[in-house]
mmCIF file of C-alpha atoms in Angstrom:
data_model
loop_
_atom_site.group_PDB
_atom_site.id
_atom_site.type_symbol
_atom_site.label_atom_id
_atom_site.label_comp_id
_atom_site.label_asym_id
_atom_site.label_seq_id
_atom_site.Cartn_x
_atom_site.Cartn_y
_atom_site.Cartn_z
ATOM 1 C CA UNK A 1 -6.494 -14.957 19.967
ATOM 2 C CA UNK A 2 -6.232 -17.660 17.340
ATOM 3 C CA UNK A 3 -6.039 -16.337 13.703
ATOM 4 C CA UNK A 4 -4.197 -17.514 10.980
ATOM 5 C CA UNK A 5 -0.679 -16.342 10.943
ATOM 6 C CA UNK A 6 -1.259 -13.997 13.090
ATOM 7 C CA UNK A 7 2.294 -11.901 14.331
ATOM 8 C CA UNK A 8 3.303 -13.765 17.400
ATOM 9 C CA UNK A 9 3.920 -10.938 19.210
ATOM 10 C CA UNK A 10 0.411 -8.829 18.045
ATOM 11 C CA UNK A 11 -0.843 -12.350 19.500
ATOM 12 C CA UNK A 12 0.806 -12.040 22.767
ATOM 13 C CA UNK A 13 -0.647 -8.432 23.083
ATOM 14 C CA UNK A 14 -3.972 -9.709 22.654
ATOM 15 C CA UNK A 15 -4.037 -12.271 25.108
ATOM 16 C CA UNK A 16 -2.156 -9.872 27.821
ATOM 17 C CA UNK A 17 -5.188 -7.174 26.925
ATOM 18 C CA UNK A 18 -7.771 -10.006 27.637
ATOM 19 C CA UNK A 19 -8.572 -10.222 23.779
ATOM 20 C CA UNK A 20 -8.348 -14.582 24.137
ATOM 21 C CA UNK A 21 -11.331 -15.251 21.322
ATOM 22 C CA UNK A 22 -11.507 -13.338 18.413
ATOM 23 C CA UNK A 23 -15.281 -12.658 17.428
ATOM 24 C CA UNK A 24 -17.188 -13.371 14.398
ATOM 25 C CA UNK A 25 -16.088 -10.527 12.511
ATOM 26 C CA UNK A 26 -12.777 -10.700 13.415
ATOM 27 C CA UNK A 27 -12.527 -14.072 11.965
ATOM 28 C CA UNK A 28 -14.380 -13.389 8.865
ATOM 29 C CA UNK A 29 -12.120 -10.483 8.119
ATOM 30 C CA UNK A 30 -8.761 -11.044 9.134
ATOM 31 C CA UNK A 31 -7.255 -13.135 5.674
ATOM 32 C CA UNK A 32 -9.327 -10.721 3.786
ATOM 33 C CA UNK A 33 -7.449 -7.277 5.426
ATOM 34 C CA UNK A 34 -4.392 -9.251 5.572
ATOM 35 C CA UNK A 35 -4.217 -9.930 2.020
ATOM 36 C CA UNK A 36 -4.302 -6.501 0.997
ATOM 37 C CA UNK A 37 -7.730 -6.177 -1.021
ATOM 38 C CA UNK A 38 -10.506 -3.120 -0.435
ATOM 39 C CA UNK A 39 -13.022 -3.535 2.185
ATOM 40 C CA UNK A 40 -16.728 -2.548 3.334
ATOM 41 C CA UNK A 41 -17.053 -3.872 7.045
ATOM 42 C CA UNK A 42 -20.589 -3.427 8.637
ATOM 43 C CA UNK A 43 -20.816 -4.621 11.954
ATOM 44 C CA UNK A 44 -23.437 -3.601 15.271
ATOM 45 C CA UNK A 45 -21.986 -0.745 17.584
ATOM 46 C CA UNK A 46 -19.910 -2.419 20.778
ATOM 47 C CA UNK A 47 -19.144 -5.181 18.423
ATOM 48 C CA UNK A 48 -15.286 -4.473 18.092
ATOM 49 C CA UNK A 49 -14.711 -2.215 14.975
ATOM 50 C CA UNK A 50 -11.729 -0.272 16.706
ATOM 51 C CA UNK A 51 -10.062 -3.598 18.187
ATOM 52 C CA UNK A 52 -10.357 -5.118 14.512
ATOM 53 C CA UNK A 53 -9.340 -1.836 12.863
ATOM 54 C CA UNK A 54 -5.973 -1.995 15.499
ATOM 55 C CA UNK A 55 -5.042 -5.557 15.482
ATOM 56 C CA UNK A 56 -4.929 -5.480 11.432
ATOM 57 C CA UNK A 57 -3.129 -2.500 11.321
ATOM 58 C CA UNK A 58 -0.575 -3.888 13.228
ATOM 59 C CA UNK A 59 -0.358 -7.165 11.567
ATOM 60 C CA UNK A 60 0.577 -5.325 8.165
ATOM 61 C CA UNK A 61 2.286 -2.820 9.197
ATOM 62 C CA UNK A 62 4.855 -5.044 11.653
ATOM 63 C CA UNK A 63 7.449 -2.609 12.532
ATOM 64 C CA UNK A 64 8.553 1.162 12.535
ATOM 65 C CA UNK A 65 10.218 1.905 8.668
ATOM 66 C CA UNK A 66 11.471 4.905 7.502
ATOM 67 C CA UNK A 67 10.195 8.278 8.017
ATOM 68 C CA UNK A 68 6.844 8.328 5.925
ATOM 69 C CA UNK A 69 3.380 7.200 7.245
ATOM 70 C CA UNK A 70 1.773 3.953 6.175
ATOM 71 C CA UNK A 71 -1.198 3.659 7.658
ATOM 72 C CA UNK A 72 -4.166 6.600 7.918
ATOM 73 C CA UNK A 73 -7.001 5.804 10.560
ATOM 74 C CA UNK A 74 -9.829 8.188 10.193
ATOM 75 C CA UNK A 75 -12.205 8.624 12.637
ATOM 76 C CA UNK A 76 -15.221 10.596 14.819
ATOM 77 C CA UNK A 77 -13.752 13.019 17.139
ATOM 78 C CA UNK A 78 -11.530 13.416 20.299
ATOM 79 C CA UNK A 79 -12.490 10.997 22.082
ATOM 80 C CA UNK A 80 -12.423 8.467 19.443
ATOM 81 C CA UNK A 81 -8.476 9.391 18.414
ATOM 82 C CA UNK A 82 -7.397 8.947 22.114
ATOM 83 C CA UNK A 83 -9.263 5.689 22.695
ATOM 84 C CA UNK A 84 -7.584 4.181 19.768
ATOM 85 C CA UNK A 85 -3.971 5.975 20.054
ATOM 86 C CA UNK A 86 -4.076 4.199 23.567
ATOM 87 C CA UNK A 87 -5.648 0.758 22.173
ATOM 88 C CA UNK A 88 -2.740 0.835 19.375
ATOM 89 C CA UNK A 89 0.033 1.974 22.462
ATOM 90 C CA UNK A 90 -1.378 -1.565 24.506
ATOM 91 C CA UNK A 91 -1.502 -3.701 21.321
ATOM 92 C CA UNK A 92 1.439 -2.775 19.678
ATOM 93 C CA UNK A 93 3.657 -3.115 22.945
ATOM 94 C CA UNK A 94 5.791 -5.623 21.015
ATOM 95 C CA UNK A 95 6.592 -3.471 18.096
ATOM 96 C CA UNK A 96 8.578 -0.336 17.725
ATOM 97 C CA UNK A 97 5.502 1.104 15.633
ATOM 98 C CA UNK A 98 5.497 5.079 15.963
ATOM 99 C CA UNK A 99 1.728 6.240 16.359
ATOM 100 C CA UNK A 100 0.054 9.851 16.469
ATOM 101 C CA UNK A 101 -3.435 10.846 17.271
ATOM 102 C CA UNK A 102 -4.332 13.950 15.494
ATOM 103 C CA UNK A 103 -7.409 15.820 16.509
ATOM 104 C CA UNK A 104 -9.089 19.525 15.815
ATOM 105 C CA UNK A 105 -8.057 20.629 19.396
ATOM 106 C CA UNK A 106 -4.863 19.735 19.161
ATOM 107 C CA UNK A 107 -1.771 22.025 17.876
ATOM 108 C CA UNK A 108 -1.498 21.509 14.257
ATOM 109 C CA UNK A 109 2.056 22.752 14.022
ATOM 110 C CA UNK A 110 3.161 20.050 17.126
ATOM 111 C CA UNK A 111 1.632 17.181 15.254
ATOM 112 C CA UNK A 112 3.032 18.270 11.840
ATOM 113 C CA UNK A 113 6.328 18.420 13.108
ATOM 114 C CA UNK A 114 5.991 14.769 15.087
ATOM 115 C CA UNK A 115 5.008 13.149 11.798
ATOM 116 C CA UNK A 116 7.811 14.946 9.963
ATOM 117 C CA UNK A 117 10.020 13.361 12.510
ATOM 118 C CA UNK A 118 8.787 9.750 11.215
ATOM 119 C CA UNK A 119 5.774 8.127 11.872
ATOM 120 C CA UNK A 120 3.759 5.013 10.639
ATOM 121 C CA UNK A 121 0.283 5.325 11.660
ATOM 122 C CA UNK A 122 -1.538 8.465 12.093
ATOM 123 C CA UNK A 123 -4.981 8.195 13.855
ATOM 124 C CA UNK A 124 -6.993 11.182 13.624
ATOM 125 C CA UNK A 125 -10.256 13.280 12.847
ATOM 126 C CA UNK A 126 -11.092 14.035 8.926
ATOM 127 C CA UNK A 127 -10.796 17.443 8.993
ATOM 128 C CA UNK A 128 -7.195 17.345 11.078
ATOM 129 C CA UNK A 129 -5.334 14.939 8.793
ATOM 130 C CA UNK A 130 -7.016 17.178 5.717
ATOM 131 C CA UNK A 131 -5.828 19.844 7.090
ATOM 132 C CA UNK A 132 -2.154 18.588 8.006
ATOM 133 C CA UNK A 133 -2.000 16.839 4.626
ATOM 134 C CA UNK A 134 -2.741 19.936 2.461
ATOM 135 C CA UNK A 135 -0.460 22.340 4.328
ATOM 136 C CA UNK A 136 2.471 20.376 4.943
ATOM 137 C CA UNK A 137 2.803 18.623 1.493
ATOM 138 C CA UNK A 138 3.585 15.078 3.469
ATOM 139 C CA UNK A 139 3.933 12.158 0.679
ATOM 140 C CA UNK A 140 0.892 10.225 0.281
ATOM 141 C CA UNK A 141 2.076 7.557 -1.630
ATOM 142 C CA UNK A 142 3.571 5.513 1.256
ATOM 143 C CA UNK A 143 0.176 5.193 2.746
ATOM 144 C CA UNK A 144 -0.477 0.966 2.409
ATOM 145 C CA UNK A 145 -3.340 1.321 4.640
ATOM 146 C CA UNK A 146 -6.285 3.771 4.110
ATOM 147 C CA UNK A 147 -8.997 3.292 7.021
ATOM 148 C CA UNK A 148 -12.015 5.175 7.461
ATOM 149 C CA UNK A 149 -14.211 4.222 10.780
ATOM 150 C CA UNK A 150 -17.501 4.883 11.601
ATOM 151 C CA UNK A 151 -17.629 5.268 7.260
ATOM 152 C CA UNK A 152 -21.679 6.143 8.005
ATOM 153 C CA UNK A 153 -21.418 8.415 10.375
ATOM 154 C CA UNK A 154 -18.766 10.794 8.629
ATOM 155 C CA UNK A 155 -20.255 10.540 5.247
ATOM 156 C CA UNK A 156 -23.438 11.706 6.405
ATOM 157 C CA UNK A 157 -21.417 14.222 8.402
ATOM 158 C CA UNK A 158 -20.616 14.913 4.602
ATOM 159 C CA UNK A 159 -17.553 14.426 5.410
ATOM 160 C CA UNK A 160 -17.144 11.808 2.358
ATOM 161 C CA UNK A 161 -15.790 14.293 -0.618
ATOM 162 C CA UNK A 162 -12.580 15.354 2.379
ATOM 163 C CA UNK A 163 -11.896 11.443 2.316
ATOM 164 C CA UNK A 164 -12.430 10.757 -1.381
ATOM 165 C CA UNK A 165 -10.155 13.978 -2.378
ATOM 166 C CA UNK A 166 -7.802 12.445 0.529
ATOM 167 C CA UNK A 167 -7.738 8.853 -1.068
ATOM 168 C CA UNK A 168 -7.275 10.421 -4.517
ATOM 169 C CA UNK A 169 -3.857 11.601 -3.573
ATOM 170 C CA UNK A 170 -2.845 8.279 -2.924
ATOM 171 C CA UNK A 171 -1.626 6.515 -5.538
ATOM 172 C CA UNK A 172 -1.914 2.421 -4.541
ATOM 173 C CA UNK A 173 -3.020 2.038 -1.403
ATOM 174 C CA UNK A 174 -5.613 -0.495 0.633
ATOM 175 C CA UNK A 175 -9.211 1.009 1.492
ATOM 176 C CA UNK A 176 -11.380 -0.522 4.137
ATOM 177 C CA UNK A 177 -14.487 1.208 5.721
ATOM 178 C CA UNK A 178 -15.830 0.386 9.302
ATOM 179 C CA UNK A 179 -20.037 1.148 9.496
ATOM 180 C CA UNK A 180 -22.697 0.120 11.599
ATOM 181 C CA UNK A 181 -24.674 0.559 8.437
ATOM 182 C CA UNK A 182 -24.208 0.227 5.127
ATOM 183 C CA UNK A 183 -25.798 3.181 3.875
ATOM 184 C CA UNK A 184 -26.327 4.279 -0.027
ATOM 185 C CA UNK A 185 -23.419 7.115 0.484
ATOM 186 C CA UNK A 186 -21.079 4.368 1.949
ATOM 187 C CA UNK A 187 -21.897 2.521 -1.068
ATOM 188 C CA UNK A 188 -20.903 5.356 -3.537
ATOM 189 C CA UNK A 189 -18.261 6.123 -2.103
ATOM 190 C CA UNK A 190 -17.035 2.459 -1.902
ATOM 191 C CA UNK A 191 -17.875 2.375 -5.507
ATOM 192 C CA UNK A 192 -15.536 5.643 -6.409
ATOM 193 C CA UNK A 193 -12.747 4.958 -4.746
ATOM 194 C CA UNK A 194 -12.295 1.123 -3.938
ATOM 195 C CA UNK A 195 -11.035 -1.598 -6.684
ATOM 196 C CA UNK A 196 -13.400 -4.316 -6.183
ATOM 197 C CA UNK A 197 -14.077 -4.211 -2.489
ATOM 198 C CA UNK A 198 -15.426 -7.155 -0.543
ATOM 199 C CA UNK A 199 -18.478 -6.405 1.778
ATOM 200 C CA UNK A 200 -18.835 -8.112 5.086
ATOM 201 C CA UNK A 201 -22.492 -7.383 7.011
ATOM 202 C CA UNK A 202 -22.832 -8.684 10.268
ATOM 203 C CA UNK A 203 -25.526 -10.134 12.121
ATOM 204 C CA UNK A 204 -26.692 -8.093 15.349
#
């Protein structure tokens, strides 16, 4: 996959996992994530959100550091924590990068104690990492990534004021919501939390 300074070895993951062109979005986003700045990405459903939202991660993130989490992935449910936990495990075969999925039918105690243990990127459901967050008083402020997929979906799931108390306890961090729509609560709570965000809309 050719992208500008892409990690050689996230790049050698890609092609091995059959990822050889990067798509439209993709393109359009990758100097934009890379650089560090807030983010609103709307693009169809099938169109690649979770492969974008892995392959970036990765590219910041680089390597496993210390013992604190940098990178929170929010996202649906069950099935949408396992697909990426094993999309990250494929794409980050190069890297020592620790990763946890974290979802409500899992044993909150077990995953506390696995992040406590070190981890970088924690992919999980809202009310999970809300609920791990708030009860085992993990430090937020190492957190350089702060993803929210499927943004419409959860908001309207009015799920938005968990992830805006959530961002709040992070003190400089970089925000980027996935949608298939940008819809008027994605925008407010783009507008309430982000600094400056860039929007990206996709054509079907």
């Amino acid at each position: 996959m050719q992208l500008k300074k892409i990690n050689t070895n996230l790049q050698q993951a890609l092609i091995e996992n059959d990822f050889i062109e990067a798509n439209e979005m993709q393109q359009d986003t990758f100097s934009t994530i890379k650089s560090g700045v807030d983010a609103v990405i709307q693009s169809p459903s099938g169109s690649g959100k979770s492969a974008t939202i892995v392959l970036n991660v990765i590219q910041r993130i680089e390597k496993a550091v210390g013992e604190s989490t940098r990178a929170l992935v929010f996202v649906e449910d069950k099935d949408k924590v396992l697909e990426m936990v094993e999309l990250f495990k494929r794409l980050a075969n190069y890297t020592d990068i620790r990763v946890i999925g974290a979802h409500d039918k899992g044993d909150i105690d077990f995953d506390k104690n696995q992040i406590s243990l070190g981890m970088d990127v924690i992919i999980g459901t809202t009310t999970k990492i809300n609920a791990m967050f708030a009860s085992a008083g993990f430090n937020m402020n190492t957190i350089k990534m702060f993803v929210v997929d499927d943004a419409d979906v959860l908001f309207r799931n009015r799920l938005d004021a968990t992830i805006m108390r959530l961002s709040a306890s992070v003190e400089k961090t970089q925000r980027i919501f996935f949608c298939t729509e940008i819809t008027e609560r994605v925008e407010v709570l783009a507008d309430k939390i982000m600094i400056e965000p860039v929007f990206f809309e996709m054509e079907d």
